[in-house]
Amino acid sequence: VLAAAMKVADAEGIKAVTMRRLAADLGVEPMSLYYHLPGKDALLDGVVDSIVAEIGLAIGRGDDEAREGWQPALRRRCLSARDVMERHPWAPGLIGSRTTIPVSLFAYYEAILATLVGGGFSYHLAHRSLHALGSMPLGFAQELFSPAAAGGSVEADAAEADLAELAETMPHLTAMVAAELHDNAEDPLGWCDSRAEFEFTLDLLLDGLARAGV
Amino acid sequence: VLAAAMKVADAEGIKAVTMRRLAADLGVEPMSLYYHLPGKDALLDGVVDSIVAEIGLAIGRGDDEAREGWQPALRRRCLSARDVMERHPWAPGLIGSRTTIPVSLFAYYEAILATLVGGGFSYHLAHRSLHALGSMPLGFAQELFSPAAAGGSVEADAAEADLAELAETMPHLTAMVAAELHDNAEDPLGWCDSRAEFEFTLDLLLDGLARAGV
DNA sequence: ACCTGAACACCGTTCAAGT
DNA sequence: ACCTGAACACCGTTCAAGT
């Protein structure tokens, strides 16, 4: 049913997921879908549910969570989630643009909360921690600008061509790019969102939270 | 021209910003717009430019930046940007969903980079800092799920009603909500994204970066 | 119970044509 | 230089009707 939606999204981006397109793939008339689903929003909610479920599978048992402590446990979870997002580059954009919160997400965050509380967090600090971590438990971070996560195709930005002329007006930016010039420019989750950046930010937050009062 | 677009977005949300609607507001035929603009993407890029410009105005001179140091300077900037986002609740969603990077943003980040480098950051750490801060210099943070930032109208999520039945299966979540129950539930930037949460996360990151090697 | 067909009310965009 | 009109190719969705 919505496995077809995932397949289309993986193959051609989330923008190609349309009622009519989906019906055609399923060899059925477009309007038949409305018997099974209330509408497109329900479809997308279902896709998000599938993603969350996939994250749950990717994490594994975690029976040794009590042994390793909250910080490595959360770290493992976020990095596992990131693997899932790497398989579905359109997912961050979809999740970020949803206007309703699927129920499956509540269960997911309940598990994270259990980890935090089990690690000695007060509910107050746990709440702030969830805000601070943002979408990292879902495997992605808010990028400065993340074309891949947002739309679908990563087209060369128009400004790239003019970057040469703008060089002298923006000395620091050009210097930084020159100094950094990533070897992983084709990262699927957006500009520079390499695993290294993700881990740096994640550890920055986790260490900060550890210092904040546990 | 695109001041009209901002007005429509402020009044009825970004989803109401449509070529035809805009033309009607301007007392003109829909297709006249294509003489002035290449298409809708150009329009939205222009709106983002306007937002960035508004952030620039909101920040003020900052002549005493050298005196106050990079950390308070960046802090002031992020909080000023947040004020702008509060005036345009649709802006985070629009910015996050854009697939091209408007040129104005380069200049904006150039200024931030100048602050960091001036504060003693290496280009490498400055780069990581930009990633870690994410969208905070733009005045918003990636929320767990931010209906307001994403779509437009903040409708009551369907799961809210079932929360009572789910209480026993999610003890920590219900306990946390009960313990926290915000007095500012009607915050325009999404669930719980109050100024206090924003500042907590911001300081967590800034302090972490300060400790990371400057 | 499940699917179909025709229709409605919207989009963004093209293109030849007006003044 | 600036605007118009009609048309095209798409959407999501409704609704009465088929089997």
Coordinates of C-alpha atoms in Angstrom, one line a residue, chain A residues 70 119-122 125-126 129 206-214, chain B residues 200 204:
Chain A
W70 CA 22.4 7.3 28.8
G119 CA 20.1 8.3 33.5
G120 CA 19.1 10.7 36.2
F121 CA 17.6 13.5 34.3
S122 CA 14.8 15.5 35.9
L125 CA 16.1 19.0 32.1
A126 CA 14.9 16.1 30.0
S129 CA 17.3 18.2 26.3
L206 CA 25.4 15.5 24.8
D207 CA 28.5 16.7 26.7
G208 CA 26.8 20.0 27.3
L209 CA 23.7 18.3 28.7
A210 CA 25.9 16.0 30.8
R211 CA 27.5 19.1 32.3
A212 CA 24.1 20.9 32.7
G213 CA 23.1 19.1 35.8
V214 CA 22.8 15.4 35.7
Chain B
F200 CA 19.0 27.3 26.6
L204 CA 24.6 25.1 25.4

